PDB file of C-alpha atoms in Angstrom:
ATOM      1  CA  MET A   1      84.013  81.056  81.204  1.00  0.00           C
ATOM      2  CA  MET A   2      84.355  79.750  84.740  1.00  0.00           C
ATOM      3  CA  ILE A   3      85.647  76.255  85.433  1.00  0.00           C
ATOM      4  CA  THR A   4      84.813  74.377  88.628  1.00  0.00           C
ATOM      5  CA  GLY A   5      86.944  71.659  90.161  1.00  0.00           C
ATOM      6  CA  GLU A   6      88.643  70.240  93.219  1.00  0.00           C
ATOM      7  CA  ALA A   7      92.230  69.455  94.148  1.00  0.00           C
ATOM      8  CA  SER A   8      93.804  68.405  97.456  1.00  0.00           C
ATOM      9  CA  GLY A   9      90.313  68.359  98.939  1.00  0.00           C
ATOM     10  CA  VAL A  10      89.765  72.032  98.095  1.00  0.00           C
ATOM     11  CA  ARG A  11      86.946  73.201  95.849  1.00  0.00           C
ATOM     12  CA  PHE A  12      87.775  75.988  93.403  1.00  0.00           C
ATOM     13  CA  VAL A  13      86.573  78.006  90.457  1.00  0.00           C
ATOM     14  CA  ALA A  14      89.047  79.019  87.774  1.00  0.00           C
ATOM     15  CA  THR A  15      88.943  81.598  84.995  1.00  0.00           C
ATOM     16  CA  PRO A  16      91.219  81.426  81.947  1.00  0.00           C
ATOM     17  CA  PRO A  17      93.240  84.430  80.793  1.00  0.00           C
ATOM     18  CA  ALA A  18      91.830  86.546  77.982  1.00  0.00           C
ATOM     19  CA  ARG A  19      95.143  86.764  76.151  1.00  0.00           C
ATOM     20  CA  GLY A  20      96.519  83.254  76.580  1.00  0.00           C
ATOM     21  CA  GLY A  21      98.925  83.831  79.461  1.00  0.00           C
ATOM     22  CA  ARG A  22     100.193  80.801  81.331  1.00  0.00           C
ATOM     23  CA  ARG A  23     100.886  82.309  84.748  1.00  0.00           C
ATOM     24  CA  LEU A  24      98.800  81.292  87.757  1.00  0.00           C
ATOM     25  CA  VAL A  25      97.154  83.409  90.451  1.00  0.00           C
ATOM     26  CA  VAL A  26      95.731  81.588  93.495  1.00  0.00           C
ATOM     27  CA  VAL A  27      93.081  83.598  95.354  1.00  0.00           C
ATOM     28  CA  TRP A  28      91.631  82.824  98.816  1.00  0.00           C
ATOM     29  CA  HIS A  29      88.345  84.388  99.923  1.00  0.00           C
ATOM     30  CA  LEU A  30      87.345  85.902 103.258  1.00  0.00           C
ATOM     31  CA  MET A  31      85.488  84.126 106.055  1.00  0.00           C
ATOM     32  CA  GLY A  32      82.789  86.805 105.865  1.00  0.00           C
ATOM     33  CA  GLU A  33      81.908  88.527 102.597  1.00  0.00           C
ATOM     34  CA  PRO A  34      82.781  87.484  99.962  1.00  0.00           C
ATOM     35  CA  GLY A  35      82.834  84.052 101.575  1.00  0.00           C
ATOM     36  CA  THR A  36      82.912  81.624  98.652  1.00  0.00           C
ATOM     37  CA  PRO A  37      85.182  81.175  95.620  1.00  0.00           C
ATOM     38  CA  GLU A  38      82.354  82.303  93.329  1.00  0.00           C
ATOM     39  CA  ALA A  39      81.666  85.435  95.363  1.00  0.00           C
ATOM     40  CA  MET A  40      85.373  86.261  95.562  1.00  0.00           C
ATOM     41  CA  ALA A  41      85.705  85.818  91.789  1.00  0.00           C
ATOM     42  CA  GLU A  42      82.871  88.293  91.347  1.00  0.00           C
ATOM     43  CA  ALA A  43      84.300  90.784  93.835  1.00  0.00           C
ATOM     44  CA  LEU A  44      87.911  90.433  92.677  1.00  0.00           C
ATOM     45  CA  PRO A  45      87.875  89.067  89.107  1.00  0.00           C
ATOM     46  CA  LEU A  46      91.357  90.364  88.208  1.00  0.00           C
ATOM     47  CA  ALA A  47      90.290  90.252  84.569  1.00  0.00           C
ATOM     48  CA  GLY A  48      93.153  92.538  83.586  1.00  0.00           C
ATOM     49  CA  VAL A  49      95.777  90.035  84.747  1.00  0.00           C
ATOM     50  CA  ASP A  50      96.949  87.835  81.866  1.00  0.00           C
ATOM     51  CA  ALA A  51      96.961  84.661  83.930  1.00  0.00           C
ATOM     52  CA  TRP A  52      94.754  81.838  85.106  1.00  0.00           C
ATOM     53  CA  ARG A  53      92.901  82.922  88.251  1.00  0.00           C
ATOM     54  CA  LEU A  54      92.089  80.076  90.608  1.00  0.00           C
ATOM     55  CA  HIS A  55      89.728  81.139  93.404  1.00  0.00           C
ATOM     56  CA  ALA A  56      89.970  78.504  96.139  1.00  0.00           C
ATOM     57  CA  ALA A  57      87.575  77.676  98.977  1.00  0.00           C
ATOM     58  CA  LEU A  58      88.831  77.990 102.527  1.00  0.00           C
ATOM     59  CA  PRO A  59      88.703  74.585 104.267  1.00  0.00           C
ATOM     60  CA  ALA A  60      85.830  73.862 106.606  1.00  0.00           C
ATOM     61  CA  TRP A  61      86.043  75.211 110.148  1.00  0.00           C
ATOM     62  CA  GLY A  62      87.210  72.529 112.553  1.00  0.00           C
ATOM     63  CA  GLN A  63      84.691  70.833 114.821  1.00  0.00           C
ATOM     64  CA  GLY A  64      86.761  70.718 118.001  1.00  0.00           C
ATOM     65  CA  PRO A  65      85.945  72.734 121.116  1.00  0.00           C
ATOM     66  CA  ASP A  66      88.757  75.291 120.869  1.00  0.00           C
ATOM     67  CA  GLN A  67      87.939  78.101 118.430  1.00  0.00           C
ATOM     68  CA  VAL A  68      91.603  78.867 117.844  1.00  0.00           C
ATOM     69  CA  VAL A  69      93.330  75.465 117.952  1.00  0.00           C
ATOM     70  CA  ASP A  70      90.568  73.411 116.324  1.00  0.00           C
ATOM     71  CA  GLY A  71      88.994  76.232 114.335  1.00  0.00           C
ATOM     72  CA  TYR A  72      90.901  79.146 112.890  1.00  0.00           C
ATOM     73  CA  ALA A  73      94.484  77.872 113.143  1.00  0.00           C
ATOM     74  CA  ALA A  74      93.545  74.449 111.775  1.00  0.00           C
ATOM     75  CA  MET A  75      91.719  76.053 108.846  1.00  0.00           C
ATOM     76  CA  VAL A  76      94.655  78.265 107.859  1.00  0.00           C
ATOM     77  CA  GLU A  77      97.151  75.423 108.190  1.00  0.00           C
ATOM     78  CA  SER A  78      94.944  73.177 106.047  1.00  0.00           C
ATOM     79  CA  ALA A  79      94.686  75.806 103.313  1.00  0.00           C
ATOM     80  CA  VAL A  80      98.452  76.391 103.290  1.00  0.00           C
ATOM     81  CA  ALA A  81      99.056  72.637 103.048  1.00  0.00           C
ATOM     82  CA  ALA A  82      96.630  72.372 100.111  1.00  0.00           C
ATOM     83  CA  THR A  83      98.296  75.077  98.023  1.00  0.00           C
ATOM     84  CA  PRO A  84     100.936  72.891  96.320  1.00  0.00           C
ATOM     85  CA  GLY A  85      98.217  70.495  95.177  1.00  0.00           C
ATOM     86  CA  LEU A  86      96.203  73.363  93.725  1.00  0.00           C
ATOM     87  CA  VAL A  87      99.247  74.601  91.836  1.00  0.00           C
ATOM     88  CA  ARG A  88     100.015  71.116  90.489  1.00  0.00           C
ATOM     89  CA  ALA A  89      96.423  70.685  89.351  1.00  0.00           C
ATOM     90  CA  ALA A  90      96.487  73.983  87.472  1.00  0.00           C
ATOM     91  CA  ARG A  91      99.675  73.009  85.689  1.00  0.00           C
ATOM     92  CA  GLN A  92      98.394  69.572  84.760  1.00  0.00           C
ATOM     93  CA  ARG A  93      94.905  70.634  83.667  1.00  0.00           C
ATOM     94  CA  TRP A  94      95.514  73.948  81.921  1.00  0.00           C
ATOM     95  CA  GLY A  95      99.214  74.030  81.123  1.00  0.00           C
ATOM     96  CA  CYS A  96     100.096  76.833  83.522  1.00  0.00           C
ATOM     97  CA  ASP A  97     103.828  77.454  83.493  1.00  0.00           C
ATOM     98  CA  ASP A  98     106.096  76.079  86.192  1.00  0.00           C
ATOM     99  CA  GLY A  99     107.332  79.470  87.323  1.00  0.00           C
ATOM    100  CA  PRO A 100     106.487  81.265  90.568  1.00  0.00           C
ATOM    101  CA  VAL A 101     102.803  81.903  91.239  1.00  0.00           C
ATOM    102  CA  ASP A 102     100.973  84.966  92.514  1.00  0.00           C
ATOM    103  CA  LEU A 103      99.022  84.733  95.776  1.00  0.00           C
ATOM    104  CA  VAL A 104      95.996  86.844  96.683  1.00  0.00           C
ATOM    105  CA  GLY A 105      93.701  86.726  99.696  1.00  0.00           C
ATOM    106  CA  GLY A 106      91.364  88.710 101.897  1.00  0.00           C
ATOM    107  CA  SER A 107      91.219  88.602 105.707  1.00  0.00           C
ATOM    108  CA  ALA A 108      91.721  84.920 106.658  1.00  0.00           C
ATOM    109  CA  GLY A 109      92.483  84.225 102.999  1.00  0.00           C
ATOM    110  CA  GLY A 110      95.158  86.890 103.243  1.00  0.00           C
ATOM    111  CA  HIS A 111      96.580  85.053 106.239  1.00  0.00           C
ATOM    112  CA  VAL A 112      96.785  81.926 104.065  1.00  0.00           C
ATOM    113  CA  ALA A 113      98.534  83.805 101.253  1.00  0.00           C
ATOM    114  CA  LEU A 114     101.035  85.480 103.591  1.00  0.00           C
ATOM    115  CA  THR A 115     101.834  82.268 105.461  1.00  0.00           C
ATOM    116  CA  THR A 116     102.264  80.328 102.216  1.00  0.00           C
ATOM    117  CA  ALA A 117     104.697  82.928 100.918  1.00  0.00           C
ATOM    118  CA  ALA A 118     106.646  83.286 104.166  1.00  0.00           C
ATOM    119  CA  ARG A 119     107.134  79.523 104.446  1.00  0.00           C
ATOM    120  CA  GLY A 120     108.089  79.084 100.797  1.00  0.00           C
ATOM    121  CA  VAL A 121     105.460  76.360 100.397  1.00  0.00           C
ATOM    122  CA  VAL A 122     105.430  77.136  96.666  1.00  0.00           C
ATOM    123  CA  PRO A 123     107.640  79.503  94.667  1.00  0.00           C
ATOM    124  CA  VAL A 124     105.964  82.930  94.759  1.00  0.00           C
ATOM    125  CA  ARG A 125     106.313  85.868  92.377  1.00  0.00           C
ATOM    126  CA  ARG A 126     104.074  88.463  94.056  1.00  0.00           C
ATOM    127  CA  VAL A 127     101.553  88.681  96.887  1.00  0.00           C
ATOM    128  CA  ALA A 128      98.530  90.959  97.241  1.00  0.00           C
ATOM    129  CA  VAL A 129      96.306  90.851 100.322  1.00  0.00           C
ATOM    130  CA  VAL A 130      93.212  92.825 101.277  1.00  0.00           C
ATOM    131  CA  ASN A 131      92.590  93.596 104.950  1.00  0.00           C
ATOM    132  CA  PRO A 132      94.699  90.566 105.850  1.00  0.00           C
ATOM    133  CA  ALA A 133      94.886  88.749 109.139  1.00  0.00           C
ATOM    134  CA  VAL A 134      98.538  88.864 110.231  1.00  0.00           C
ATOM    135  CA  ARG A 135      98.414  87.509 113.783  1.00  0.00           C
ATOM    136  CA  VAL A 136      95.793  85.202 115.286  1.00  0.00           C
ATOM    137  CA  GLU A 137      95.791  87.281 118.464  1.00  0.00           C
ATOM    138  CA  ALA A 138      94.418  90.187 116.411  1.00  0.00           C
ATOM    139  CA  VAL A 139      91.794  87.907 114.865  1.00  0.00           C
ATOM    140  CA  VAL A 140      90.589  86.949 118.335  1.00  0.00           C
ATOM    141  CA  ARG A 141      90.561  90.582 119.480  1.00  0.00           C
ATOM    142  CA  ALA A 142      88.583  91.688 116.432  1.00  0.00           C
ATOM    143  CA  SER A 143      86.146  88.799 116.864  1.00  0.00           C
ATOM    144  CA  ILE A 144      85.459  89.923 120.429  1.00  0.00           C
ATOM    145  CA  ASP A 145      85.169  93.584 119.386  1.00  0.00           C
ATOM    146  CA  VAL A 146      82.504  92.849 116.754  1.00  0.00           C
ATOM    147  CA  GLY A 147      80.636  90.404 118.983  1.00  0.00           C
ATOM    148  CA  ALA A 148      81.402  87.268 116.986  1.00  0.00           C
ATOM    149  CA  ILE A 149      82.621  85.639 120.206  1.00  0.00           C
ATOM    150  CA  GLU A 150      82.152  86.719 123.799  1.00  0.00           C
ATOM    151  CA  SER A 151      85.648  85.929 125.059  1.00  0.00           C
ATOM    152  CA  TYR A 152      88.585  83.622 124.622  1.00  0.00           C
ATOM    153  CA  THR A 153      90.928  82.113 127.196  1.00  0.00           C
ATOM    154  CA  TRP A 154      94.435  81.579 125.883  1.00  0.00           C
ATOM    155  CA  THR A 155      96.112  78.295 126.746  1.00  0.00           C
ATOM    156  CA  ASP A 156      99.584  76.929 126.134  1.00  0.00           C
ATOM    157  CA  ALA A 157      98.151  74.771 123.358  1.00  0.00           C
ATOM    158  CA  ALA A 158      96.563  77.773 121.674  1.00  0.00           C
ATOM    159  CA  ARG A 159      99.751  79.823 121.838  1.00  0.00           C
ATOM    160  CA  ALA A 160     101.700  76.911 120.376  1.00  0.00           C
ATOM    161  CA  ALA A 161      99.165  76.603 117.546  1.00  0.00           C
ATOM    162  CA  VAL A 162      99.289  80.279 116.586  1.00  0.00           C
ATOM    163  CA  GLU A 163     103.042  80.851 116.882  1.00  0.00           C
ATOM    164  CA  PRO A 164     103.745  79.405 113.393  1.00  0.00           C
ATOM    165  CA  LEU A 165     101.025  81.693 111.994  1.00  0.00           C
ATOM    166  CA  ASP A 166     102.584  84.916 113.272  1.00  0.00           C
ATOM    167  CA  VAL A 167     103.425  86.506 109.924  1.00  0.00           C
ATOM    168  CA  LEU A 168     104.754  89.692 111.529  1.00  0.00           C
ATOM    169  CA  ALA A 169     107.406  87.681 113.393  1.00  0.00           C
ATOM    170  CA  ARG A 170     108.525  86.295 110.025  1.00  0.00           C
ATOM    171  CA  ALA A 171     108.256  89.489 108.003  1.00  0.00           C
ATOM    172  CA  ASP A 172     111.872  89.257 106.847  1.00  0.00           C
ATOM    173  CA  GLU A 173     111.004  85.929 105.208  1.00  0.00           C
ATOM    174  CA  LEU A 174     108.466  87.669 102.948  1.00  0.00           C
ATOM    175  CA  ASP A 175     111.186  88.491 100.449  1.00  0.00           C
ATOM    176  CA  VAL A 176     108.754  89.029  97.558  1.00  0.00           C
ATOM    177  CA  PRO A 177     106.862  92.120  96.383  1.00  0.00           C
ATOM    178  CA  LEU A 178     103.943  92.497  98.792  1.00  0.00           C
ATOM    179  CA  LEU A 179     100.872  94.712  98.435  1.00  0.00           C
ATOM    180  CA  VAL A 180      98.622  95.251 101.448  1.00  0.00           C
ATOM    181  CA  VAL A 181      95.313  96.918 100.629  1.00  0.00           C
ATOM    182  CA  ARG A 182      93.725  98.238 103.808  1.00  0.00           C
ATOM    183  CA  GLY A 183      90.257  99.676 104.223  1.00  0.00           C
ATOM    184  CA  GLU A 184      89.654 103.031 105.818  1.00  0.00           C
ATOM    185  CA  GLN A 185      87.181 101.261 108.121  1.00  0.00           C
ATOM    186  CA  GLU A 186      89.359  98.218 108.785  1.00  0.00           C
ATOM    187  CA  TYR A 187      89.119  96.536 112.195  1.00  0.00           C
ATOM    188  CA  PRO A 188      91.095  98.560 114.763  1.00  0.00           C
ATOM    189  CA  ALA A 189      92.737  95.354 116.007  1.00  0.00           C
ATOM    190  CA  PHE A 190      94.110  94.642 112.520  1.00  0.00           C
ATOM    191  CA  ARG A 191      95.449  98.056 111.535  1.00  0.00           C
ATOM    192  CA  PRO A 192      98.604  98.200 113.721  1.00  0.00           C
ATOM    193  CA  VAL A 193      99.873  94.751 112.759  1.00  0.00           C
ATOM    194  CA  GLN A 194      99.213  95.409 109.070  1.00  0.00           C
ATOM    195  CA  ALA A 195     101.203  98.631 109.263  1.00  0.00           C
ATOM    196  CA  ALA A 196     103.999  96.910 111.190  1.00  0.00           C
ATOM    197  CA  LEU A 197     104.147  94.132 108.606  1.00  0.00           C
ATOM    198  CA  CYS A 198     104.545  96.616 105.769  1.00  0.00           C
ATOM    199  CA  ALA A 199     107.265  98.434 107.693  1.00  0.00           C
ATOM    200  CA  ALA A 200     109.160  95.197 108.357  1.00  0.00           C
ATOM    201  CA  ALA A 201     108.755  93.248 105.117  1.00  0.00           C
ATOM    202  CA  PRO A 202     111.565  93.973 102.622  1.00  0.00           C
ATOM    203  CA  HIS A 203     109.418  94.843  99.572  1.00  0.00           C
ATOM    204  CA  ALA A 204     106.009  95.880 100.898  1.00  0.00           C
ATOM    205  CA  ARG A 205     103.577  98.604  99.890  1.00  0.00           C
ATOM    206  CA  LEU A 206     100.549  99.694 101.947  1.00  0.00           C
ATOM    207  CA  VAL A 207      97.543 101.231 100.186  1.00  0.00           C
ATOM    208  CA  ASP A 208      94.642 102.665 102.179  1.00  0.00           C
ATOM    209  CA  VAL A 209      91.280 102.646 100.390  1.00  0.00           C
ATOM    210  CA  PRO A 210      88.654 105.219 101.427  1.00  0.00           C
ATOM    211  CA  GLY A 211      85.228 103.801 102.183  1.00  0.00           C
ATOM    212  CA  LEU A 212      86.386 100.185 102.411  1.00  0.00           C
ATOM    213  CA  ALA A 213      85.369  98.261 105.524  1.00  0.00           C
ATOM    214  CA  HIS A 214      86.884  94.934 106.561  1.00  0.00           C
ATOM    215  CA  MET A 215      84.548  92.920 104.351  1.00  0.00           C
ATOM    216  CA  LEU A 216      85.018  93.368 100.629  1.00  0.00           C
ATOM    217  CA  VAL A 217      81.535  94.721  99.983  1.00  0.00           C
ATOM    218  CA  THR A 218      82.382  98.310  99.008  1.00  0.00           C
ATOM    219  CA  ALA A 219      85.067  99.896  96.816  1.00  0.00           C
ATOM    220  CA  ARG A 220      85.456  96.610  94.962  1.00  0.00           C
ATOM    221  CA  ASP A 221      86.445  98.288  91.704  1.00  0.00           C
ATOM    222  CA  VAL A 222      89.192 100.240  93.471  1.00  0.00           C
ATOM    223  CA  VAL A 223      90.550  97.125  95.182  1.00  0.00           C
ATOM    224  CA  ASP A 224      90.400  95.100  91.966  1.00  0.00           C
ATOM    225  CA  ALA A 225      92.280  97.845  90.107  1.00  0.00           C
ATOM    226  CA  GLU A 226      94.994  98.065  92.776  1.00  0.00           C
ATOM    227  CA  VAL A 227      95.567  94.298  92.862  1.00  0.00           C
ATOM    228  CA  THR A 228      95.398  93.990  89.067  1.00  0.00           C
ATOM    229  CA  ALA A 229      98.028  96.702  88.629  1.00  0.00           C
ATOM    230  CA  TRP A 230     100.251  95.010  91.211  1.00  0.00           C
ATOM    231  CA  LEU A 231     100.074  91.633  89.465  1.00  0.00           C
ATOM    232  CA  ALA A 232     100.189  92.852  85.867  1.00  0.00           C
TER     233      ALA A 232
END
């Protein structure tokens, strides 16, 4: 059974636990594939985790002219700000317990999960991210490498907008168990910062998955099993 709803302006789909658990897992999808809560729930169902799984929709991309300030950075900040409301809604609607929650995300959704945990926006028990964005500079580099954008000119405003989203610079604040699942074919721009994050964060584990590209379209069963085991 999948439940649809909205909280704090964020659409979500939620799946109840099979064994009556009252924990909560908040999952953020990728900007590419899977790019909706429904698709992420199919790709990463986490059915073996005895908890409510709330798959949330990333906020809409900003309409301003700057792809970093008005687009990506604004989207991540909006998702982080919405997380407490999502958690409150889950507790009110389904009786989830008031203990720390688990956070999961892929790519940009991983950036949301990591930033939420590092800032202590909500109490967090564990984090699991798949091919996560860690620094916006790497997101821009990867976007240029794959041809999503032709170029980007950094401004003082852009650097000010991305500084609070530099998870690597705040790795010591990720004082929770952290799993980073990285694809064998992950973007070259992402790989070094992901490795550096795992080396710097106090309780991090890095798992490389053969055959997995940046998008979560292959090796889904392997990724689901790794994240499920981490959150169990």
